[in-house]
Short mmCIF file of C-alpha atoms in Angstrom, two decimals:
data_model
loop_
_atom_site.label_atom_id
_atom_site.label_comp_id
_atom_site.label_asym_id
_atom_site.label_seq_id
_atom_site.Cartn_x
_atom_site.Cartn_y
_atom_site.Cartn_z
CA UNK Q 1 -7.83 -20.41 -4.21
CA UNK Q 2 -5.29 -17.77 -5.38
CA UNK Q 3 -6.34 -14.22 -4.94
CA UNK Q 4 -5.02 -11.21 -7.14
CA UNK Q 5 -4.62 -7.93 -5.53
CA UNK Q 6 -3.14 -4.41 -6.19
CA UNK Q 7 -2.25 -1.85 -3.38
CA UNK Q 8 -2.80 0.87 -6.40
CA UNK Q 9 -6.43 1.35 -5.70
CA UNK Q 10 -5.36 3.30 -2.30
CA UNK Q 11 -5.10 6.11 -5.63
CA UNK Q 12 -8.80 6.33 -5.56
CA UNK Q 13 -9.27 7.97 -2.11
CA UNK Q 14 -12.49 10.12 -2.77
CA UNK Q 15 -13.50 12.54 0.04
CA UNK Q 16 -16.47 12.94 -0.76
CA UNK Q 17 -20.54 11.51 -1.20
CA UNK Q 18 -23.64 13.05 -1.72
CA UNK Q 19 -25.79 11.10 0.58
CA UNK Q 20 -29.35 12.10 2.01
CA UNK Q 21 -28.78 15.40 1.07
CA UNK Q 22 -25.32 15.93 2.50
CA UNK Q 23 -21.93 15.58 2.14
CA UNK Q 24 -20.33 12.76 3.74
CA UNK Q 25 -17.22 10.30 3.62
CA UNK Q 26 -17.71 7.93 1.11
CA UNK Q 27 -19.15 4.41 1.88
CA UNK Q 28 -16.50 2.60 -0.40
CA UNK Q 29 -13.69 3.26 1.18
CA UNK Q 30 -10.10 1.73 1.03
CA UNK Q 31 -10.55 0.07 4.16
CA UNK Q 32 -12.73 -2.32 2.98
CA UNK Q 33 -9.69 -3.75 1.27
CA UNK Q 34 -7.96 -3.63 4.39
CA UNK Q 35 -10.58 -6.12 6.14
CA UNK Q 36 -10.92 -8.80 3.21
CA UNK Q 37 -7.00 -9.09 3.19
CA UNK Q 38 -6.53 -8.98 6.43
CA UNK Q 39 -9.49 -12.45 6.07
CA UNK Q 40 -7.63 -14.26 3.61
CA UNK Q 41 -4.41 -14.32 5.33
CA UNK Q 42 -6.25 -15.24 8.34
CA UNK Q 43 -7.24 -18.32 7.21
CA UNK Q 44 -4.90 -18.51 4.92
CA UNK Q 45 -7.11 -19.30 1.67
CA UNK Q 46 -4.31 -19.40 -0.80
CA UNK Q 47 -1.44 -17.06 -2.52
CA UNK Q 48 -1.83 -13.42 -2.85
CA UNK Q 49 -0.82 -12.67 -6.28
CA UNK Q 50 0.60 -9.02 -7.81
CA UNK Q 51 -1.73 -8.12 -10.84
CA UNK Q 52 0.11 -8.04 -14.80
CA UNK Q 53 -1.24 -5.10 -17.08
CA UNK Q 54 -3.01 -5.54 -20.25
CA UNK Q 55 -3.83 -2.18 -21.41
CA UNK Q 56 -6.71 -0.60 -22.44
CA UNK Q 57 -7.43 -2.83 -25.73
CA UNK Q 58 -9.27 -5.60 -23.59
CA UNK Q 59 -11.21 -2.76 -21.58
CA UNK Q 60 -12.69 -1.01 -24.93
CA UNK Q 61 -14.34 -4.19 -25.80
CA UNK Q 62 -16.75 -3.42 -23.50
CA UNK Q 63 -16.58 0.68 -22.98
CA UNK Q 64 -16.78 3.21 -25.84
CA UNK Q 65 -13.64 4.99 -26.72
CA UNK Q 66 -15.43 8.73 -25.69
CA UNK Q 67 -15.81 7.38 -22.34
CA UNK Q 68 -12.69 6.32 -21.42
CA UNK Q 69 -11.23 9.41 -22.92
CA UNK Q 70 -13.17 11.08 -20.68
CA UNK Q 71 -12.52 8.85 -17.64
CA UNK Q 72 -8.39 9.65 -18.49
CA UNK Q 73 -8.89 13.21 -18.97
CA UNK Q 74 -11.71 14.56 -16.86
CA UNK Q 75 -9.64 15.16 -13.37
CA UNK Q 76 -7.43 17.72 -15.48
CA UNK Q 77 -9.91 19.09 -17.50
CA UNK Q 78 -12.29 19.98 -14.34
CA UNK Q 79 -9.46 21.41 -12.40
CA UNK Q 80 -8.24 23.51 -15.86
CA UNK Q 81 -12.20 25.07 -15.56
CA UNK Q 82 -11.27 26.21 -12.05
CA UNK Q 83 -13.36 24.17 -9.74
CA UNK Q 84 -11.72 23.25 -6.45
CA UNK Q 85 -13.52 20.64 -5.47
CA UNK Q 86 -13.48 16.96 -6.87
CA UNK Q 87 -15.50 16.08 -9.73
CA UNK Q 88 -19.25 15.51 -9.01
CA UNK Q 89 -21.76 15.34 -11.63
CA UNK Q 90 -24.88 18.31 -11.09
CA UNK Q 91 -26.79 17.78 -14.63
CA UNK Q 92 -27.84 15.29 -16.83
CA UNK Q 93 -29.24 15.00 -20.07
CA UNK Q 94 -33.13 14.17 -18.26
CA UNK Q 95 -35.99 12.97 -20.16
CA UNK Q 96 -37.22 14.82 -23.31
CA UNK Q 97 -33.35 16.66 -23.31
CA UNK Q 98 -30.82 16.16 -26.31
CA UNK Q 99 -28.49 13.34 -25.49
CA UNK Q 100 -25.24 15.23 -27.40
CA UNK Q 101 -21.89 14.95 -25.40
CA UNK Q 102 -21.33 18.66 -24.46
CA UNK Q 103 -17.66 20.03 -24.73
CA UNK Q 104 -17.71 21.84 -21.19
CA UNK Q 105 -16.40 19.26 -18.56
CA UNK Q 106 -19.71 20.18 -16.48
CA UNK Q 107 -21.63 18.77 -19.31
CA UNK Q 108 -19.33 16.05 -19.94
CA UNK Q 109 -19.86 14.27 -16.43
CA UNK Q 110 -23.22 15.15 -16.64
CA UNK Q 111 -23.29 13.00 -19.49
CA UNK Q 112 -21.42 10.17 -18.70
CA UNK Q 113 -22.42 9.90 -14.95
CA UNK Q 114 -25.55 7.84 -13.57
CA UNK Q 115 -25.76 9.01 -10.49
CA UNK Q 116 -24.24 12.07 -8.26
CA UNK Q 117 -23.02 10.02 -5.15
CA UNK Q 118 -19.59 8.98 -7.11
CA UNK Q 119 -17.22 11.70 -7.03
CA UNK Q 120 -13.81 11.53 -9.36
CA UNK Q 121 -10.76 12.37 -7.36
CA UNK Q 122 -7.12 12.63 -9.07
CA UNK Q 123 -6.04 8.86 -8.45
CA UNK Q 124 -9.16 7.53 -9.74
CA UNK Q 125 -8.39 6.68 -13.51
CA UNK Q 126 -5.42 4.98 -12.60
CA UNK Q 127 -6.66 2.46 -9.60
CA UNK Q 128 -9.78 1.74 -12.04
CA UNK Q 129 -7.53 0.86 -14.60
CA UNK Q 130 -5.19 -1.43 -11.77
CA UNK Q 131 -8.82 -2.75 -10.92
CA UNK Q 132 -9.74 -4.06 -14.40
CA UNK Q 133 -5.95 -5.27 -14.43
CA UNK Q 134 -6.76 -7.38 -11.15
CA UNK Q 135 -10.06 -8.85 -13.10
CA UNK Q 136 -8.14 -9.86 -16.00
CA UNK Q 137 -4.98 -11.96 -14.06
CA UNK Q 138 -8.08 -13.57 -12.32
CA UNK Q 139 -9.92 -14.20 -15.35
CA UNK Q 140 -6.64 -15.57 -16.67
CA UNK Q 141 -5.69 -18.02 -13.84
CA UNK Q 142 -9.06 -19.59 -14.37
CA UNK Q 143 -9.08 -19.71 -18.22
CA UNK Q 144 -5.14 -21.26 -17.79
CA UNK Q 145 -6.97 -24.53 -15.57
CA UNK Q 146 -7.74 -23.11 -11.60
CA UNK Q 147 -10.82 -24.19 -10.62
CA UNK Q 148 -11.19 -20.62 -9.19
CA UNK Q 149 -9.65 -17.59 -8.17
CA UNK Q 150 -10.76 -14.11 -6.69
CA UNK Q 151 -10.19 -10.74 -8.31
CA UNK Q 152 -9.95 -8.57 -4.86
CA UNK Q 153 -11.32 -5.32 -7.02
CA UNK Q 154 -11.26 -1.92 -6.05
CA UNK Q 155 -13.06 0.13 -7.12
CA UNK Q 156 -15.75 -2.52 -7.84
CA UNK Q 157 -17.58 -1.97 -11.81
CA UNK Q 158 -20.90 -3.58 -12.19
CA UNK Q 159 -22.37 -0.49 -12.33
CA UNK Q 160 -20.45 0.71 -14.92
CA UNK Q 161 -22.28 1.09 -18.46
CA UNK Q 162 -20.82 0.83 -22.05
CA UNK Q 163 -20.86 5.06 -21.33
CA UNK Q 164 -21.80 5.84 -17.88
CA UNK Q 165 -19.94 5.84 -14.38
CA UNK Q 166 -21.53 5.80 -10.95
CA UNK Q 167 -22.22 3.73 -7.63
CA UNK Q 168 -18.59 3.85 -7.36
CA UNK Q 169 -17.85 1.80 -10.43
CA UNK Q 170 -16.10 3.34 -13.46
CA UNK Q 171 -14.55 0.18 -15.52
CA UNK Q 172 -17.13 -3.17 -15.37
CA UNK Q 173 -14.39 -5.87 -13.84
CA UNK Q 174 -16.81 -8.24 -14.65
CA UNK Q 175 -17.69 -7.51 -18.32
CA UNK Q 176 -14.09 -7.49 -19.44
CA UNK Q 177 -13.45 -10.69 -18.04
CA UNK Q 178 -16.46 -12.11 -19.26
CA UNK Q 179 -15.71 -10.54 -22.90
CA UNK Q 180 -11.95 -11.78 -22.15
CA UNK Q 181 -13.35 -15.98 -21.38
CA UNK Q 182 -14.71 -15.11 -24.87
CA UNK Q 183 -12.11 -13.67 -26.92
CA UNK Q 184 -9.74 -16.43 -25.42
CA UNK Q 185 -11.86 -19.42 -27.04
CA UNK Q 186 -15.21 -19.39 -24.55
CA UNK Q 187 -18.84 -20.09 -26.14
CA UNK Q 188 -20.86 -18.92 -23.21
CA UNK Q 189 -20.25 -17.12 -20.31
CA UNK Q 190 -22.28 -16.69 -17.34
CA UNK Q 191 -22.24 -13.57 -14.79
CA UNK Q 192 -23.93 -13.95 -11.82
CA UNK Q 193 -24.34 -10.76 -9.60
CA UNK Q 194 -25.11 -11.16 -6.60
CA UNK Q 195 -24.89 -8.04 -5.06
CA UNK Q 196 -27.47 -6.50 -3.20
CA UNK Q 197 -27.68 -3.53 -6.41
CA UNK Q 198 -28.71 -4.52 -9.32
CA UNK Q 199 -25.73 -4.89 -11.99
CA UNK Q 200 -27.42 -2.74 -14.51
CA UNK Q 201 -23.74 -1.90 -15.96
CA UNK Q 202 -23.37 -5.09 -16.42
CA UNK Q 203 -27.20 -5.71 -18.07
CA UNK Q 204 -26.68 -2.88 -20.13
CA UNK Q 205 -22.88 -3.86 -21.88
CA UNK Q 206 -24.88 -7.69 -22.45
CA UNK Q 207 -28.71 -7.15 -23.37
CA UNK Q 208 -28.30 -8.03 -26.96
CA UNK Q 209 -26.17 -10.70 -26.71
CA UNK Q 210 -26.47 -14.41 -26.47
CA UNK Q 211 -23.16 -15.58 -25.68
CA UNK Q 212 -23.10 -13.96 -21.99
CA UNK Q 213 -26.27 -14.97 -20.00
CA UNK Q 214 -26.76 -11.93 -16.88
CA UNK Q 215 -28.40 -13.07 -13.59
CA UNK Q 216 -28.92 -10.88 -10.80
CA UNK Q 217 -30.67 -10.67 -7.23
CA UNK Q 218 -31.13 -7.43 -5.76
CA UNK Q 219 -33.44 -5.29 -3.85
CA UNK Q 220 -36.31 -4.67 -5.97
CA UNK Q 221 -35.37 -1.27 -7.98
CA UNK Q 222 -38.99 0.42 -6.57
CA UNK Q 223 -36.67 1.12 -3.37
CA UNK Q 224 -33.09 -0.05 -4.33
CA UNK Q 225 -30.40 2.02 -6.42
CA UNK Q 226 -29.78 2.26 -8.88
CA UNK Q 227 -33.70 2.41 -9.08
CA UNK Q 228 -34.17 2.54 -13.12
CA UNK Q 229 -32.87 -0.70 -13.87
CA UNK Q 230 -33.34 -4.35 -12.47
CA UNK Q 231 -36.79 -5.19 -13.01
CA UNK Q 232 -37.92 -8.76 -13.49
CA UNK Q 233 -39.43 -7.75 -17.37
CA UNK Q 234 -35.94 -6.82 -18.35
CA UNK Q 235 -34.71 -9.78 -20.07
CA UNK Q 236 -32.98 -8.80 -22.96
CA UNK Q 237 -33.58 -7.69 -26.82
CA UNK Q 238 -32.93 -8.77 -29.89
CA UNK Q 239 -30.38 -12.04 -29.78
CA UNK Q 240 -29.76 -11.32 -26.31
CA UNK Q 241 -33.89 -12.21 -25.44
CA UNK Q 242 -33.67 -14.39 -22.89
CA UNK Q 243 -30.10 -13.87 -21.78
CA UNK Q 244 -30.94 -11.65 -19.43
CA UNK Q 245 -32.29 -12.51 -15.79
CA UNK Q 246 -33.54 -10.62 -12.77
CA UNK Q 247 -34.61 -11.52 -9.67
CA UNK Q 248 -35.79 -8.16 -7.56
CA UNK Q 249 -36.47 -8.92 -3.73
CA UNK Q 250 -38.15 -7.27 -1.16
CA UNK Q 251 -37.18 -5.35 1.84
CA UNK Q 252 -36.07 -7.59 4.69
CA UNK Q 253 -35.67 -10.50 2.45
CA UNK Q 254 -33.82 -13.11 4.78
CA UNK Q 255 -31.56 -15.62 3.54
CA UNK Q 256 -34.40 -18.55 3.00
CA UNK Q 257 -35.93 -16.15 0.33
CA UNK Q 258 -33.06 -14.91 -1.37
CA UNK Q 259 -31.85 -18.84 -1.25
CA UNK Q 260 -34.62 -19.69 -3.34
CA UNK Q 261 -33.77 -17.53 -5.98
CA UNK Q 262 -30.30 -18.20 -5.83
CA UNK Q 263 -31.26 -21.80 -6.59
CA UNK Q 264 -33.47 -20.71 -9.89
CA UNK Q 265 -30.35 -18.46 -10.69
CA UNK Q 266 -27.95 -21.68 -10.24
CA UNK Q 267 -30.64 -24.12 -12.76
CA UNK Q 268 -30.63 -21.45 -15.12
CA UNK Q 269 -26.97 -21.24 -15.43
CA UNK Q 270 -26.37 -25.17 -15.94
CA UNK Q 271 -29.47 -25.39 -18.12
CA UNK Q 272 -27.28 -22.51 -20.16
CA UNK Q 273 -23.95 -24.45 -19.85
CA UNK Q 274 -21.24 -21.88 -19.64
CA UNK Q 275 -17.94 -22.74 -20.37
CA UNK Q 276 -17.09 -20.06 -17.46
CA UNK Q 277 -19.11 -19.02 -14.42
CA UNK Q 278 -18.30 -15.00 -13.25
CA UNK Q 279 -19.33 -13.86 -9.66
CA UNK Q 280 -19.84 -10.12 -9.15
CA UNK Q 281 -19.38 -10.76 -5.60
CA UNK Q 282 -20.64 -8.09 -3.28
CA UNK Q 283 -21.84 -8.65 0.17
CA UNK Q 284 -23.62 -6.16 0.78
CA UNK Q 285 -26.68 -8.08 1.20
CA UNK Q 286 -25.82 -8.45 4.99
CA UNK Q 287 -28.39 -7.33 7.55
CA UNK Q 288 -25.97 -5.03 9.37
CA UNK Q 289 -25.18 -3.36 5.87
CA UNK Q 290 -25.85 0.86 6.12
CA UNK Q 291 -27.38 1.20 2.82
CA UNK Q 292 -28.99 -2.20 2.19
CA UNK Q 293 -32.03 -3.81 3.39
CA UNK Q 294 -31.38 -7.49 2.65
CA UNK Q 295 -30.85 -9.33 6.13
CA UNK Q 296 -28.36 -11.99 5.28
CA UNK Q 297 -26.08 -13.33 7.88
CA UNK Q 298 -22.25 -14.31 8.36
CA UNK Q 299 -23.14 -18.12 8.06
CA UNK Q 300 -25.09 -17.60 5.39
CA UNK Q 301 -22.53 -16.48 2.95
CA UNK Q 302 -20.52 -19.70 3.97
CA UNK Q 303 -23.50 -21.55 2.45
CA UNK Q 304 -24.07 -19.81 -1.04
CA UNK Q 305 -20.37 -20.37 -1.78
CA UNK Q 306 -21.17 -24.45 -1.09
CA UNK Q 307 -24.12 -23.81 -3.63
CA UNK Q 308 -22.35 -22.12 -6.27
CA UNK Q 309 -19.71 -24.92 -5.98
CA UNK Q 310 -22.27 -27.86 -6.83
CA UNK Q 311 -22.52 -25.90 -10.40
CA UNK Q 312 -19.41 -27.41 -11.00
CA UNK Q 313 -17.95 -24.37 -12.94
CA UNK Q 314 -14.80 -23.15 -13.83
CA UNK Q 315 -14.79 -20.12 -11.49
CA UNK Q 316 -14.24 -15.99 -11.35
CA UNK Q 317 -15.42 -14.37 -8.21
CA UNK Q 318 -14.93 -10.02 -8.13
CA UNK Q 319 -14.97 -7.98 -5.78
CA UNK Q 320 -17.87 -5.47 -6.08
CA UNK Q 321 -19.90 -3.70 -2.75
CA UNK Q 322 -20.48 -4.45 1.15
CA UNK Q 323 -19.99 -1.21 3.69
CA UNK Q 324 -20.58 -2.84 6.44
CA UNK Q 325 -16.62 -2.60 6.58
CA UNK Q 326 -16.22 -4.69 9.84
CA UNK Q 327 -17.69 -7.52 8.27
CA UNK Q 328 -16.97 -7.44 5.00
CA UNK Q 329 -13.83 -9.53 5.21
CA UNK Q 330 -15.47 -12.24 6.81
CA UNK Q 331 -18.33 -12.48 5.12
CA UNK Q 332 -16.47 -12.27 1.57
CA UNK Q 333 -13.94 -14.88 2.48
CA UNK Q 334 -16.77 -17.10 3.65
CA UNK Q 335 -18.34 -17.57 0.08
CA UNK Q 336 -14.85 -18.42 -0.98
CA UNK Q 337 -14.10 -21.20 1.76
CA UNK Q 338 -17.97 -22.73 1.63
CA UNK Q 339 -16.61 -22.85 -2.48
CA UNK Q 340 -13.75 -24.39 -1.77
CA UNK Q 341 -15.38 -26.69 1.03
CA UNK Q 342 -18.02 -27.42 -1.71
#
C-alpha cells in the first residue's frame, strides 16, 4: 500500500491548548507523524510518495469561500489588531445571538471556530492546505486502480464544517476526497469514521445528500467532544435521510462492543454499494489514549483492518486523531497490514 506524505505540516506547530482550564502543549502534535513514519518504514508497507497540489478549486466544493478567506487571512489580520499571542477563539455567536460574520478578527474566529482548544499559529493555512493536498494524491492513486492507499494527514479534518474550524481540523481531508471520487465519475461514496470523536465536520458538509453515505462510531456525545453532534437520531434531512449513520458508545467500550458495531457499519456500507470506501482513520480509540475512553488494544486494530478488507472496496484510509503518540504508529500501521493481510 503506497502512502502519501508531506513534511510541510511541521508549519503547523501550535504552542498552545486550552485544556481543563489551562494552557498546555497541544495534544496533536508533529510527532505523531514522526511515530507512524517511522511504522511504515519499519515494516516496510509500501512507497512513501511526495504529495502534487491541486489548489483550492477541489477544497471549495466542500468549504464556503468566507471561510477559507478567513482561514488564509486570519494569522495577519489578528497580529495587525495587536494581539501577541496565537489565535484562539473567546466568543461565539451562542444560542438566541445573531449569527452575522463580524468584521473584527475577534468576532471572525468567534464565528468560524467550534471549539476554543484549536489555536491558529502562522504555518497553519499552509500545512492544512499540504494536508488536503496529501488527501487528494491518495484519493487519486485509488480512483487511478490501487486497491488502497493512505493519506498520512496532518493536521487531520473531520471536524472541520462547511464554515467552522476546531478539534484541530481546519480543511475536511475526507470530504474533498469523497466530493473528488465524485466529481471524477463515482455514484456513491462511503466515509467511514472511525475515530473515537464523532466526525460531525464531516456529517455536517453530507446531511442532505444521498450520494455520500456517513458512518461513524464514537464515544457517545453526552461525554465525548465535540458533545453537540453524533447522536444516534441524526441521520440526515431532506435527500440525504438515511445517509447518515451514528453509532455513539459508552465509556469503557472494549473492542467486542465497538466490533459489533463496526460489523453493522460494514453491512450498511455493502447494502449501500459504494463505488469508493473512505476511512477517517484515527486511533484514538486505544485504551492508553489521554483524552479518550474507548479501551481498544494494539491487536485489535490489526483485526478491524482484516474486517474492512472483506468489504471488498476500493480503498482511502486518512489520517485523523490518536495522542497516545507512542503508540500511534503501531496501532495505525496495524489497520493497514490486517487490510492488506485481509
Amino acid at each position: 500500500m503506497k502512502t502519501v506524505y508531506t513534511d510541510r505540516h511541521r508549519l503547523r506547530a501550535s504552542k498552545t491548548e486550552l485544556y481543563g482550564g489551562a494552557i498546555v502543549p497541544p495534544f496533536e502534535c508533529p510527532e505523531r507523524m514522526d511515530f507512524v513514519l517511522d511504522r511504515l518504514r519499519a515494516v516496510e508497507l509500501g512507497t512513501i510518495l511526495e504529495p502534487d497540489s491541486f489548489g483550492l478549486d477541489p477544497v471549495r466544493k466542500v468549504h464556503s469561500d468566507d471561510y477559507l478567506e478567513f482561514l488564509e487571512t486570519c494569522w495577519d489580520e489578528w497580529k495587525a489588531a495587536g494581539f501577541e499571542g496565537e489565535v484562539i477563539a473567546a466568543n461565539w455567536p451562542a444560542r438566541r445571538m445573531t449569527q452575522r460574520r463580524p468584521h473584527h478578527i475577534d468576532g471572525k474566529v468567534g464565528y468560524h471556530a467550534l471549539a476554543s482548544e484549536t489555536a491558529i499559529d502562522q504555518g497553519t493555512w499552509e500545512a492544512a492546505q499540504a494536508s488536503a493536498d496529501v488527501a487528494l494524491t491518495a484519493q487519486r492513486l485509488v480512483a487511478g486502480g490501487e486497491r488502497a492507499a493512505f493519506g498520512l494527514c496532518r493536521p487531520p479534518g473531520h471536524h472541520a464544517a462547511r464554515d467552522m474550524y476546531g478539534g484541530y481540523c481546519f480543511l475536511n481531508n475526507a470530504a474533498i476526497a469523497a466530493q473528488a471520487f465524485l466529481d471524477g465519475g463515482a455514484q456513491r461514496v462511503a466515509v467511514l469514521d472511525v475515530d473515537f470523536h464523532h466526525g460531525n465536520g464531516t456529517q455536517d458538509i453530507f446531511y442532505d445528500r444521498s450520494d455520500v453515505l456517513f458512518v461513524s462510531l464514537h464515544g457517545e456525545p453526552e461525554n465525548a467532544f465535540p458533545y453537540f453532534s453524533g447522536y444516534a437520531d441524526e441521520t440526515g434531512q431532506g435527500a440525504g435521510e438515511g445517509f447518515t449513520i451514528n453509532y455513539p458508545l459508552p465509556e469503557a467500550t472494549p473492542y467486542d462492543r465497538w466490533e459489533e458495531a463496526l460489523d453493522d457499519a460494514c453491512a450498511r456500507i455493502a447494502d449501500y454499494g459504494p463505488d469508493a470506501l473512505v476511512v477517517s482513520l484515527g486511533v484514538d480509540t486505544f485504551e492508553e489514549d489521554p483524552i479518550s475512553f474507548f479501551k481498544l488494544k494494539t491487536e485489535d486494530y490489526l483485526r478491524y483492518g482484516r474486517r474492512l478488507s472483506a468489504l471488498k472496496m476500493p480503498t482511502l484510509f486518512l489520517m485523523e486523531g490518536g495522542y497516545a503518540v507512542a503508540q500511534v504508529g503501531i496501532n495505525t500501521v496495524n489497520v493497514l497490514q490486517g487490510f492488506e493481510e485481509g
